[in-house]
Tab-separated table of C-alpha atoms and ligand atoms in Angstrom:
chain	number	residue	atom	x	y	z
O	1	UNK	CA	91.860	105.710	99.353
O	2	UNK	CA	94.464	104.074	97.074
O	3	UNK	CA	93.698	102.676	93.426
O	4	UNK	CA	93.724	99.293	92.499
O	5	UNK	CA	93.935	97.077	89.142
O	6	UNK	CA	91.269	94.514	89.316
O	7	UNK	CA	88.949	91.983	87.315
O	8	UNK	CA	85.270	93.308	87.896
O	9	UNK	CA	82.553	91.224	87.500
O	10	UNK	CA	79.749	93.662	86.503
O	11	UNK	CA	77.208	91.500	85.410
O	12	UNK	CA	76.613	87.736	85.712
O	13	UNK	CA	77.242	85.864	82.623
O	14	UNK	CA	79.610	88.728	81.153
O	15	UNK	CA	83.779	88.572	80.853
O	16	UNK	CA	85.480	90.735	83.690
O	17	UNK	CA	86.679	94.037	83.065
O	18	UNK	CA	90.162	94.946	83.674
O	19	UNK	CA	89.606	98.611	85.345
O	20	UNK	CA	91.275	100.563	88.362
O	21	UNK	CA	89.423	100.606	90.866
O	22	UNK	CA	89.372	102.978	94.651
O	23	UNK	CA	90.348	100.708	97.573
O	24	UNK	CA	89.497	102.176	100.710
O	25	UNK	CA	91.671	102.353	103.853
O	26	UNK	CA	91.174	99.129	106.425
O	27	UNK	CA	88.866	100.045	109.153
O	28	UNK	CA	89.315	98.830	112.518
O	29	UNK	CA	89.802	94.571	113.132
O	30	UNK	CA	90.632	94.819	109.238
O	31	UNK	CA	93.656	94.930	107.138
O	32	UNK	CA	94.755	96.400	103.522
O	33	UNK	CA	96.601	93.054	101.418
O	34	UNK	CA	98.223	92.998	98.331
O	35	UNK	CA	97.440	90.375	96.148
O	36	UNK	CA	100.706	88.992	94.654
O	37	UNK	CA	99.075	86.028	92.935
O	38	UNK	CA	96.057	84.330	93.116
O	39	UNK	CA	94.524	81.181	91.433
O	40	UNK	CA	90.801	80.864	89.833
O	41	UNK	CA	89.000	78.376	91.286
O	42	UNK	CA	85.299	76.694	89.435
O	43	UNK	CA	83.346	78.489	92.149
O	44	UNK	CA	84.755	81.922	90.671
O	45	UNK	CA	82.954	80.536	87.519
O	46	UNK	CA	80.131	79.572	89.379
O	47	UNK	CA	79.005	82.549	90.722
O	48	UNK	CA	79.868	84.480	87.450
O	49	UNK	CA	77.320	82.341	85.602
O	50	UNK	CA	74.677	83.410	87.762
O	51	UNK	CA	73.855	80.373	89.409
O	52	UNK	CA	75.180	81.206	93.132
O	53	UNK	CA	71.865	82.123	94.646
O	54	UNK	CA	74.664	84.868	97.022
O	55	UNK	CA	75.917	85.964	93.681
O	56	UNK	CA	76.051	90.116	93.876
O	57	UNK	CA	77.477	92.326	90.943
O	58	UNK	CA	78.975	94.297	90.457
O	59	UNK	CA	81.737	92.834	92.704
O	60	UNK	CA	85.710	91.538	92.646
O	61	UNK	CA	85.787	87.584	92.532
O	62	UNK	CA	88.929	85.370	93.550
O	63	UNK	CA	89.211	83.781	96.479
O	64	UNK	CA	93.124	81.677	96.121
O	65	UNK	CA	95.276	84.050	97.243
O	66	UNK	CA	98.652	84.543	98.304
O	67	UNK	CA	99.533	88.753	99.366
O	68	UNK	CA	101.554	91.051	101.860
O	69	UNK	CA	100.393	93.128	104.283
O	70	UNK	CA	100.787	96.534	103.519
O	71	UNK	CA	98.179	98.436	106.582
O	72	UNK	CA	96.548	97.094	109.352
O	73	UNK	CA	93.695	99.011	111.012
O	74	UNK	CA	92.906	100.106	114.625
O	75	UNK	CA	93.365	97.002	117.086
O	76	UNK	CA	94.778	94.617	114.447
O	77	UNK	CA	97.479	92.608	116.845
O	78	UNK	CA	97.694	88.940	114.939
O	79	UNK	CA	99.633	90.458	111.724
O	80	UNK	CA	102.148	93.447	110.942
O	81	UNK	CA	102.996	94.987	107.673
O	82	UNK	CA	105.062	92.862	105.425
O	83	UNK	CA	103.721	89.782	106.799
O	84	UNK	CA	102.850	87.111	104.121
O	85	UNK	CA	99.240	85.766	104.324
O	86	UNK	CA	96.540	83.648	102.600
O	87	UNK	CA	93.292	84.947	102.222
O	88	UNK	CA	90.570	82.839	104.240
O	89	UNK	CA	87.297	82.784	102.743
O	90	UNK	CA	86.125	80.256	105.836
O	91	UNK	CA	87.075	83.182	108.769
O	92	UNK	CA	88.520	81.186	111.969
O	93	UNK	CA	87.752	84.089	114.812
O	94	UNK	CA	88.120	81.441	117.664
O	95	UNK	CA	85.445	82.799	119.921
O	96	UNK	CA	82.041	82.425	117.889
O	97	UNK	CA	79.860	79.083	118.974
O	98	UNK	CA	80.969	77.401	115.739
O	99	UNK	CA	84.734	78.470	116.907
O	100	UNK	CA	84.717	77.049	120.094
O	101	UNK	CA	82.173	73.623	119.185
O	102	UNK	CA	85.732	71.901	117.798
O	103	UNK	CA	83.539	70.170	115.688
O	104	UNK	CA	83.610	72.308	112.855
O	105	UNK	CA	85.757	75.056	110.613
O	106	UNK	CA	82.652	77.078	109.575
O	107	UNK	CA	83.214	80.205	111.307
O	108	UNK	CA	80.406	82.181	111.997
O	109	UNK	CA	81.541	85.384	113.292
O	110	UNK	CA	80.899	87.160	109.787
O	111	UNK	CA	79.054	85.054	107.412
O	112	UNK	CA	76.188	86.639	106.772
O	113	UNK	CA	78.055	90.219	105.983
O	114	UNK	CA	80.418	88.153	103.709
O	115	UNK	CA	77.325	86.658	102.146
O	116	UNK	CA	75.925	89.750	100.747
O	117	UNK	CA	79.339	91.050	99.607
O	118	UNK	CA	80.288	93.614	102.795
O	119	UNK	CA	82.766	93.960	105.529
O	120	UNK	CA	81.441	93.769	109.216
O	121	UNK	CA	80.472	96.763	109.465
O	122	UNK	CA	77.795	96.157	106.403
O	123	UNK	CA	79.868	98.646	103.622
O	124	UNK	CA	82.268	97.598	101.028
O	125	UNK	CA	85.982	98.857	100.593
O	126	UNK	CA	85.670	98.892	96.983
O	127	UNK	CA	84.077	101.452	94.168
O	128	UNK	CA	84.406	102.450	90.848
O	129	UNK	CA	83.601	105.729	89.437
O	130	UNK	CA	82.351	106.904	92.905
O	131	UNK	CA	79.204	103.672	93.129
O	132	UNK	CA	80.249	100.922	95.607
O	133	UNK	CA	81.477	97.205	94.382
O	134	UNK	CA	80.975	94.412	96.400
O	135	UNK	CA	83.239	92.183	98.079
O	136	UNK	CA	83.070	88.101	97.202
O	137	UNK	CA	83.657	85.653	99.557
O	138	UNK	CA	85.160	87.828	101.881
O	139	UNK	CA	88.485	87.887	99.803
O	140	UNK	CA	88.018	89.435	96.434
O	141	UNK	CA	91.573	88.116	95.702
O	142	UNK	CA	91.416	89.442	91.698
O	143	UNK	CA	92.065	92.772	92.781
O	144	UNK	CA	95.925	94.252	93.347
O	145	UNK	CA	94.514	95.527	96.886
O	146	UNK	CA	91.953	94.354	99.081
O	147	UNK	CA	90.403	95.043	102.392
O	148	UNK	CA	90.047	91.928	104.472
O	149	UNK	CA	88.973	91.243	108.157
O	150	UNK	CA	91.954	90.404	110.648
O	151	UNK	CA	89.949	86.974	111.244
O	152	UNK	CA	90.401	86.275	107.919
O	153	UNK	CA	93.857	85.981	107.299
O	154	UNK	CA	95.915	83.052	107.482
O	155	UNK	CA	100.062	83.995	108.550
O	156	UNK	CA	102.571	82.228	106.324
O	157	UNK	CA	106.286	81.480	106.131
O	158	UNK	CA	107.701	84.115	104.337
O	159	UNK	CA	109.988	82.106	102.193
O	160	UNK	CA	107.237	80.417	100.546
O	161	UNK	CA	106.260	81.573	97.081
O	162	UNK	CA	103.250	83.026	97.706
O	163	UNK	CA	102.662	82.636	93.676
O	164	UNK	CA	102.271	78.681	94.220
O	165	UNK	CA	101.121	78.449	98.320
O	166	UNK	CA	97.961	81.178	96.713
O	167	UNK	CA	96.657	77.415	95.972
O	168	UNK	CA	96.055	76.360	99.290
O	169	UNK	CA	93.588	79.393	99.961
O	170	UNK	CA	90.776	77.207	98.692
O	171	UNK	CA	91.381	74.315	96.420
O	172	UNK	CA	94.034	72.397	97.510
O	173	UNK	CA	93.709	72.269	100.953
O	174	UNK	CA	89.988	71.886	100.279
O	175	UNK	CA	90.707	68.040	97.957
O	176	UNK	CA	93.381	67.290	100.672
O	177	UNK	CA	91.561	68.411	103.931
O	178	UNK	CA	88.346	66.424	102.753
O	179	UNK	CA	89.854	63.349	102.486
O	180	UNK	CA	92.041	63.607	105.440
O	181	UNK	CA	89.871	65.723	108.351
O	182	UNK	CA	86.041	64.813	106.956
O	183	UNK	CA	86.204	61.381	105.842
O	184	UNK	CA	89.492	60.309	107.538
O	185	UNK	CA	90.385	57.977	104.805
O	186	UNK	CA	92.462	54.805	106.532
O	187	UNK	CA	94.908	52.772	105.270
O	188	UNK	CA	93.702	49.893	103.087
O	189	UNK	CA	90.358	51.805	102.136
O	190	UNK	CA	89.161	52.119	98.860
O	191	UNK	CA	88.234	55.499	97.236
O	192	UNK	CA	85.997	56.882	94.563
O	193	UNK	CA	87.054	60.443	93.512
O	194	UNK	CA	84.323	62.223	90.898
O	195	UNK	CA	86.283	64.679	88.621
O	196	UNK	CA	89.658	65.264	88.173
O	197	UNK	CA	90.306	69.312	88.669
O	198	UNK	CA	91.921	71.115	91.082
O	199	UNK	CA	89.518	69.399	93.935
O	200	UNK	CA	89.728	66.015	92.904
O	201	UNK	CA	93.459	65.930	92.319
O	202	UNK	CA	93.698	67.777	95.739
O	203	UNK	CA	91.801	64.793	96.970
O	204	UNK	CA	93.610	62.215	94.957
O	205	UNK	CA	96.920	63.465	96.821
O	206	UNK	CA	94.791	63.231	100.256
O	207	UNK	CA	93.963	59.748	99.332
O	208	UNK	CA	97.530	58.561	98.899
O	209	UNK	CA	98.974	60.694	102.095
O	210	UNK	CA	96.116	58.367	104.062
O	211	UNK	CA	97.412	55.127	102.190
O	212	UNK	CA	94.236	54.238	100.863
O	213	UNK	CA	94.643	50.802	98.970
O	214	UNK	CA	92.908	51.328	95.716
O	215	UNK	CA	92.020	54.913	94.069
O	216	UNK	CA	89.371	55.228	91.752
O	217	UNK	CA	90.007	58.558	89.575
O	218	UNK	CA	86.442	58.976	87.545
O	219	UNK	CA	86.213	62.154	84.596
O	220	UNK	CA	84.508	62.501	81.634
O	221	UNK	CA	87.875	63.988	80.552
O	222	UNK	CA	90.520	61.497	79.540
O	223	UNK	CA	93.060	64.092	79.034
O	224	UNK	CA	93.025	64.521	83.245
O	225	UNK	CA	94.010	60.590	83.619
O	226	UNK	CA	97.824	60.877	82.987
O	227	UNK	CA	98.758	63.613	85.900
O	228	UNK	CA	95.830	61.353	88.488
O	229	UNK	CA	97.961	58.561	87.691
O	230	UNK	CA	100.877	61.010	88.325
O	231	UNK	CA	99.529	61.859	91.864
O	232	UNK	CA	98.955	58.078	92.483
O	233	UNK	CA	95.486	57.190	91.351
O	234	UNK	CA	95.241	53.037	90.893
O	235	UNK	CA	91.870	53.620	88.627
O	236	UNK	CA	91.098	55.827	85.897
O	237	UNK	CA	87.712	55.582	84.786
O	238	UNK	CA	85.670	57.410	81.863
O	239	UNK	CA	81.784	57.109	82.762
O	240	UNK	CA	81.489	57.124	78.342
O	241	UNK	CA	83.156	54.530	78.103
O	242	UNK	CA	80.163	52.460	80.056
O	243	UNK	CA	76.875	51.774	78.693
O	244	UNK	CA	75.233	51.545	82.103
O	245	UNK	CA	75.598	54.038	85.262
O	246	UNK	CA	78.790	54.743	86.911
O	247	UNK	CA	77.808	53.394	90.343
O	248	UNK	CA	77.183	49.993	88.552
O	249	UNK	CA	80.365	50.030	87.287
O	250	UNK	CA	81.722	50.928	90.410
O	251	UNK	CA	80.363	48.789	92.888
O	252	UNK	CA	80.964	45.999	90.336
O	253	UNK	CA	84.951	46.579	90.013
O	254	UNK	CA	85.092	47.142	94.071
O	255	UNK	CA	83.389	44.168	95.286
O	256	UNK	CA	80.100	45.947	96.537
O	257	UNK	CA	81.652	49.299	96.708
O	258	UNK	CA	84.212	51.763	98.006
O	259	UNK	CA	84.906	52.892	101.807
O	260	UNK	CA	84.371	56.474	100.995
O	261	UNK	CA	83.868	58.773	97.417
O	262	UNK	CA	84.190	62.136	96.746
O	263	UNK	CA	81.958	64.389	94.916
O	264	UNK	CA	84.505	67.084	92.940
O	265	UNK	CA	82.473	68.508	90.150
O	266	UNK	CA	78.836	70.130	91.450
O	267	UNK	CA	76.447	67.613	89.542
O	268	UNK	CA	73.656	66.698	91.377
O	269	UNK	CA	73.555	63.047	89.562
O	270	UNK	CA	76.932	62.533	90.287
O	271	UNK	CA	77.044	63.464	94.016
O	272	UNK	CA	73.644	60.373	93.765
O	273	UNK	CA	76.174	58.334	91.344
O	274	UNK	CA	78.992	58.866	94.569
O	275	UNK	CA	76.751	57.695	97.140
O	276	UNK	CA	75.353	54.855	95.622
O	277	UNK	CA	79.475	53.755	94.302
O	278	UNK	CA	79.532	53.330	98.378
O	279	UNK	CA	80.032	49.965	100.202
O	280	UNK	CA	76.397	48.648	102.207
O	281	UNK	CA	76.666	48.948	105.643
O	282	UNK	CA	79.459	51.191	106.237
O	283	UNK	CA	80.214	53.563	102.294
O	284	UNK	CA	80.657	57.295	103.145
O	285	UNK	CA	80.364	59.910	100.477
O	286	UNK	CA	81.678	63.338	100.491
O	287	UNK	CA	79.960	66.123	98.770
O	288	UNK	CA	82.522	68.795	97.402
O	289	UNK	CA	80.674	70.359	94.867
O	290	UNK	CA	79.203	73.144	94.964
O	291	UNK	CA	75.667	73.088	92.944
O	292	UNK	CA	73.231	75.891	91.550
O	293	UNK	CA	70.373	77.498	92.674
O	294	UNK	CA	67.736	75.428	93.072
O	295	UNK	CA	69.433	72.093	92.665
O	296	UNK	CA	68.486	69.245	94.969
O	297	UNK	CA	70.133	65.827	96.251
O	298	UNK	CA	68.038	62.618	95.619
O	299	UNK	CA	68.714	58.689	96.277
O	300	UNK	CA	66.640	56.335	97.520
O	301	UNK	CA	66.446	56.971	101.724
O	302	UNK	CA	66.921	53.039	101.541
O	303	UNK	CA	70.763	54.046	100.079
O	304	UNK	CA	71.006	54.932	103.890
O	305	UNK	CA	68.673	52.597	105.579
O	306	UNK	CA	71.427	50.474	104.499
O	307	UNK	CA	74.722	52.210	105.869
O	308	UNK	CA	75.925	54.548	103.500
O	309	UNK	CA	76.835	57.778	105.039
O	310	UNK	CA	76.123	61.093	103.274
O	311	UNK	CA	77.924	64.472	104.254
O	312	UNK	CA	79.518	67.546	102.632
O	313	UNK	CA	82.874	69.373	103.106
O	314	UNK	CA	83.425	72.918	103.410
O	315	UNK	CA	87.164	74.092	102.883
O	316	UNK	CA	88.533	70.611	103.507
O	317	UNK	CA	87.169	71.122	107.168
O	318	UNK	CA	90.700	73.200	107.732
O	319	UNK	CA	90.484	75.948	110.488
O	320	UNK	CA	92.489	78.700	108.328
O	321	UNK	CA	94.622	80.320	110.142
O	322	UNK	CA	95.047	77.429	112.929
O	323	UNK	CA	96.189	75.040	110.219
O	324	UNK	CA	97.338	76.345	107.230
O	325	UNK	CA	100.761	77.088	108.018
O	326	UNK	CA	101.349	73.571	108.162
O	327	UNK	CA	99.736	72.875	104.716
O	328	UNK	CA	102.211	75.525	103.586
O	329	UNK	CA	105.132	73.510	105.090
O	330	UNK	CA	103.938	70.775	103.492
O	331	UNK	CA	103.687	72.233	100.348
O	332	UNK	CA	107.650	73.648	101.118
O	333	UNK	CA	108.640	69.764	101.711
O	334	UNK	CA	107.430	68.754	98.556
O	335	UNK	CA	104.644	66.786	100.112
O	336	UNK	CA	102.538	68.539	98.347
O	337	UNK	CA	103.364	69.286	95.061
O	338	UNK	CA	101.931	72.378	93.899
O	339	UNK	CA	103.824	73.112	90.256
O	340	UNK	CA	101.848	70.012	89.243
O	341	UNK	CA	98.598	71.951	89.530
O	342	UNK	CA	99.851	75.050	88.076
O	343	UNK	CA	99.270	74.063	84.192
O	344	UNK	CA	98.921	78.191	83.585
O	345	UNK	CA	100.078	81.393	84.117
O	346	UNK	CA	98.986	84.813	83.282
O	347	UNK	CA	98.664	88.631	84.344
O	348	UNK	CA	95.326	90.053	85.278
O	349	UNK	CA	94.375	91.331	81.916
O	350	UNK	CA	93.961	87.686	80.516
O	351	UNK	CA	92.127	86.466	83.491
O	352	UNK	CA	88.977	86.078	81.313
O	353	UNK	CA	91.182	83.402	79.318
O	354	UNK	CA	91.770	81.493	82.942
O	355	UNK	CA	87.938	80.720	82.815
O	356	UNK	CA	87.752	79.674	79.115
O	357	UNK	CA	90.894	77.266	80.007
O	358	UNK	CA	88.972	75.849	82.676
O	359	UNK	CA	85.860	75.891	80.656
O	360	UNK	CA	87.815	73.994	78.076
O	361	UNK	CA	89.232	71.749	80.474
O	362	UNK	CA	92.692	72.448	79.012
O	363	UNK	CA	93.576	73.456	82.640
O	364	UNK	CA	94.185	72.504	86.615
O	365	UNK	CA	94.653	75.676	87.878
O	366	UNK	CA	95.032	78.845	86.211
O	367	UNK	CA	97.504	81.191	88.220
O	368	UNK	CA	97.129	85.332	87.896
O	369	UNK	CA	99.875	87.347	88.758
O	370	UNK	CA	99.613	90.721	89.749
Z	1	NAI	N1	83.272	72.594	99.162
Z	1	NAI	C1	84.306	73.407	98.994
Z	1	NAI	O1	84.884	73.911	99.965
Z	1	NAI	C2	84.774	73.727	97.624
Z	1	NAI	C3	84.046	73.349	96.525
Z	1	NAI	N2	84.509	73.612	95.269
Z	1	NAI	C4	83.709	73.108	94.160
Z	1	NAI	O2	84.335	71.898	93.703
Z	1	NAI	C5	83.990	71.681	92.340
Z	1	NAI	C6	85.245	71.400	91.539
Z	1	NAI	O3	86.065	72.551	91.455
Z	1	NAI	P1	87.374	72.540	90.519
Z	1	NAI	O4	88.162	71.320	90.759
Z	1	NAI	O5	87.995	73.880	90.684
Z	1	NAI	O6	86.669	72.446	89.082
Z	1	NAI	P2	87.261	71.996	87.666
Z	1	NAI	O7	86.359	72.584	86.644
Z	1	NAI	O8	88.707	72.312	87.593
Z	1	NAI	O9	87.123	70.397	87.672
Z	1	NAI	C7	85.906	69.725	87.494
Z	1	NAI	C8	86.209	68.384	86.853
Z	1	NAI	O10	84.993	67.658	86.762
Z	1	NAI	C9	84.976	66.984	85.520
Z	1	NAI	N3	83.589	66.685	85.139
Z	1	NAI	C10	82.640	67.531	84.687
Z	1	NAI	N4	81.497	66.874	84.433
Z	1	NAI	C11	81.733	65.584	84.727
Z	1	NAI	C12	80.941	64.399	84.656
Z	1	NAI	N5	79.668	64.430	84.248
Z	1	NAI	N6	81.496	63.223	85.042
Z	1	NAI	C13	82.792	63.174	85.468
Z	1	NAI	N7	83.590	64.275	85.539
Z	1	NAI	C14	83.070	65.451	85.172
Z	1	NAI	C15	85.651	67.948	84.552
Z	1	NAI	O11	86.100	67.303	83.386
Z	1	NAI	C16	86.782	68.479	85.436
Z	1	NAI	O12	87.944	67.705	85.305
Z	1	NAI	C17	83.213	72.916	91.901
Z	1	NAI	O13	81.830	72.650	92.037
Z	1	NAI	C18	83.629	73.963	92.921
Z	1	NAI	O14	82.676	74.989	93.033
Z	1	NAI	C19	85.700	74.228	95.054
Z	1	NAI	C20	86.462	74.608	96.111
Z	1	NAI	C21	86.048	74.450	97.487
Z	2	LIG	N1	77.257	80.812	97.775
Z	2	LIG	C1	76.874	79.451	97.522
Z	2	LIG	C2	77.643	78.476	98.375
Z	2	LIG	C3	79.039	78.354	97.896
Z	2	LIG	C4	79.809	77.350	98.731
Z	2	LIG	O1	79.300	76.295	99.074
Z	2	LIG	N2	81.043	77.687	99.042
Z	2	LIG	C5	81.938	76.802	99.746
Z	2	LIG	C6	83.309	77.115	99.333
Z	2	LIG	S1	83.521	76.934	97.597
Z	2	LIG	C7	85.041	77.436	97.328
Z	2	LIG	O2	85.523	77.415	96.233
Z	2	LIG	C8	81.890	76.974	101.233
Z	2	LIG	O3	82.864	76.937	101.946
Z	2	LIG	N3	80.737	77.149	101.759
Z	2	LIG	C9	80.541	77.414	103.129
Z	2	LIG	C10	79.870	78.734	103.280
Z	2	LIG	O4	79.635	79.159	104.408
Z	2	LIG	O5	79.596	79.382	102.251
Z	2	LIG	C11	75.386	79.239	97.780
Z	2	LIG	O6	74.757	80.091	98.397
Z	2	LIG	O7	74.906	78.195	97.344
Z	3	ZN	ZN1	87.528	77.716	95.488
Z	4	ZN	ZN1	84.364	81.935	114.730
């Protein structure tokens, strides 16, 4: 058992507390991290308002991590201590049916442990005061330490700063990836992306790596249109600046529509408004968003009758520990440019101020350093 600093959610709805918490020793298949920095991402908010139907408290949120390896348990062979690794909230095991389909990254192998906040072996690592706290999204990347399962770790080039590459543990690759792996955006298309944070920006950048022709940048938030014209977008858009709906306006300034649109906010009338922005006969929208309990998709079925494609993106579709080392060298090259998402940074006693930045939107990312 070692202690750990960490941000606990205790109850939804409530600030984290700063406390130290007991972190035990990795079990077989797992391995002990520490968390040098790690970035807060809207689904941490999400599930800290209440409205993730997996939601489980108390528990250790953050899932954008960058950390070392300090142990490794029985039968660990992929990493060694010291290694440099990102977090992977989407496991890639490489033998589970999902695994070996090549048609998807969603990992099966432990998903429904990770679901209700445990390792594999149905306990948790973490407690406080002797009562257990539960792991989140496999990663629990706002604590100094934490446990996570060999599968889920993603091997890195040392010499990148693991304080900026803690980005592409969830929303950068997740923008980029969806643009370039789900939708595989051409050359010449036209694209729609719905809100400008850390996802849509991440998408924006996708976008003009695929040398789409014309990129629509759409946020209720003016003050996110100078750094998506930064990253290349051809559009901005305000939806209060229109009178009418935003597809209108859309399909009006696009000749019938765009190729493909992004969903990058969670809104259930935007993620309609995306689909219906989408060319007749061939449109394709991408769902990034992640909505609340209870929330439900509608259009009319004629919407696809008609050609428009509908489909959703986990993780940018990006098999973690296959691919992210080249996302990493990307982000190394400069072709990715990860200092432009960092508009914060802050140790782990001010975290709570990360999520009223975001809240705010007064921030792209919000990076906590340990
Ligand atoms: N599918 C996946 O693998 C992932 C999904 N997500 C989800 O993606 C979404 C975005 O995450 P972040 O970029 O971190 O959030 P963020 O809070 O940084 O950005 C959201 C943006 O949407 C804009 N927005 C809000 N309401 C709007 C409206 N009515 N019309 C236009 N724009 C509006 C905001 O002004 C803001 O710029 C969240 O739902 C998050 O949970 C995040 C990471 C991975
Ligand atoms: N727990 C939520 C679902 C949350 C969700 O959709 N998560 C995304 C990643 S969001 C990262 O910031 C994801 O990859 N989902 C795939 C998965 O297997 O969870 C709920 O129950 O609604
Ligand atoms: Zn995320
Ligand atoms: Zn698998």
């Amino acid at each position: 058992m070692i202690k750990s600093r960490a941000a606990v959610a205790f109850e939804a709805k409530k600030p984290l507390e700063i406390v130290e918490v007991d972190v035990a020793m990795p079990k077989a298949g797992e391995v002990l991290l520490r968390v040098v920095a790690s970035g807060v991402c809207h689904t941490d908010a999400y599930t800290l308002s209440g409205a993730d139907p997996e939601g489980i408290f108390p528990s250790i949120l953050g899932h954008e991590g960058g950390a070392i390896v300090e142990a490794v348990g029985e039968g660990v062979t992929s990493v060694v201590v010291g290694d440099h690794v990102i977090p992977l909230y989407t496991p890639e095991c490489r033998q589970c049916k999902f695994c070996r389909s090549g048609k998807t990254n969603l990992c099966q192998a432990i998903r429904a442990t990770q679901g209700k906040g445990l390792m594999p072996d149905g306990t948790t690592r973490f407690s406080y005061k002797g009562e257990p706290i539960f792991h989140y999204m496999g990663t629990s990347t706002f604590s100094e330490y934490t446990v996570l399962p060999e599968i889920s770790v993603a091997k890195i080039d040392k010499q990148a700063p693991l304080e900026k590459v803690c980005l592409l543990g969830c929303g950068v690759t997740t923008g980029i990836g969806a643009v370039l792996n789900t939708a595989k955006v051409k050359p010449g298309d036209t694209v729609a992306i719905f809100g400008l944070g850390g996802i849509g920006l991440s998408a924006l950048i996708g976008a003009v790596k695929a040398k789409a022709a014309r990129i629509i940048a759409i946020d209720i938030n003016p003050a996110k249109f100078e750094i998506a014209k930064q990253l290349g977008a051809t559009d901005c858009v305000n939806p209060k600046d229109f009178d009418r709906p935003i597809q209108e306006v859309i399909v009006d300034m696009t000749d019938g529509g765009v190729d493909f649109s992004f969903e990058c906010i969670g809104n259930v009338q935007l993620m309609r408004a995306a689909l219906e922005s989408c060319h007749k006969g061939w449109g394709e929208s991408v769902i990034i968003g992640v909505a609340g309990a209870g929330q439900e998709i509608a259009t009319r079925p004629f919407q696809l009758v008609t050609g428009r494609v509908w489909r959703g993106s986990a993780f940018g579709g990006v098999r973690g520990r296959t691919e992210l080392p080249s996302y990493v060298d990307m982000a190394q090259t400069g072709e990715i440019p990860l200092d432009t998402f960092i508009t914060h940074t802050m140790g782990l006693e001010d975290i709570n101020k990360a999520f009223d930045l975001m809240h705010e939107g007064k921030s792209i990312r919000t990076v906590i350093h340990f």
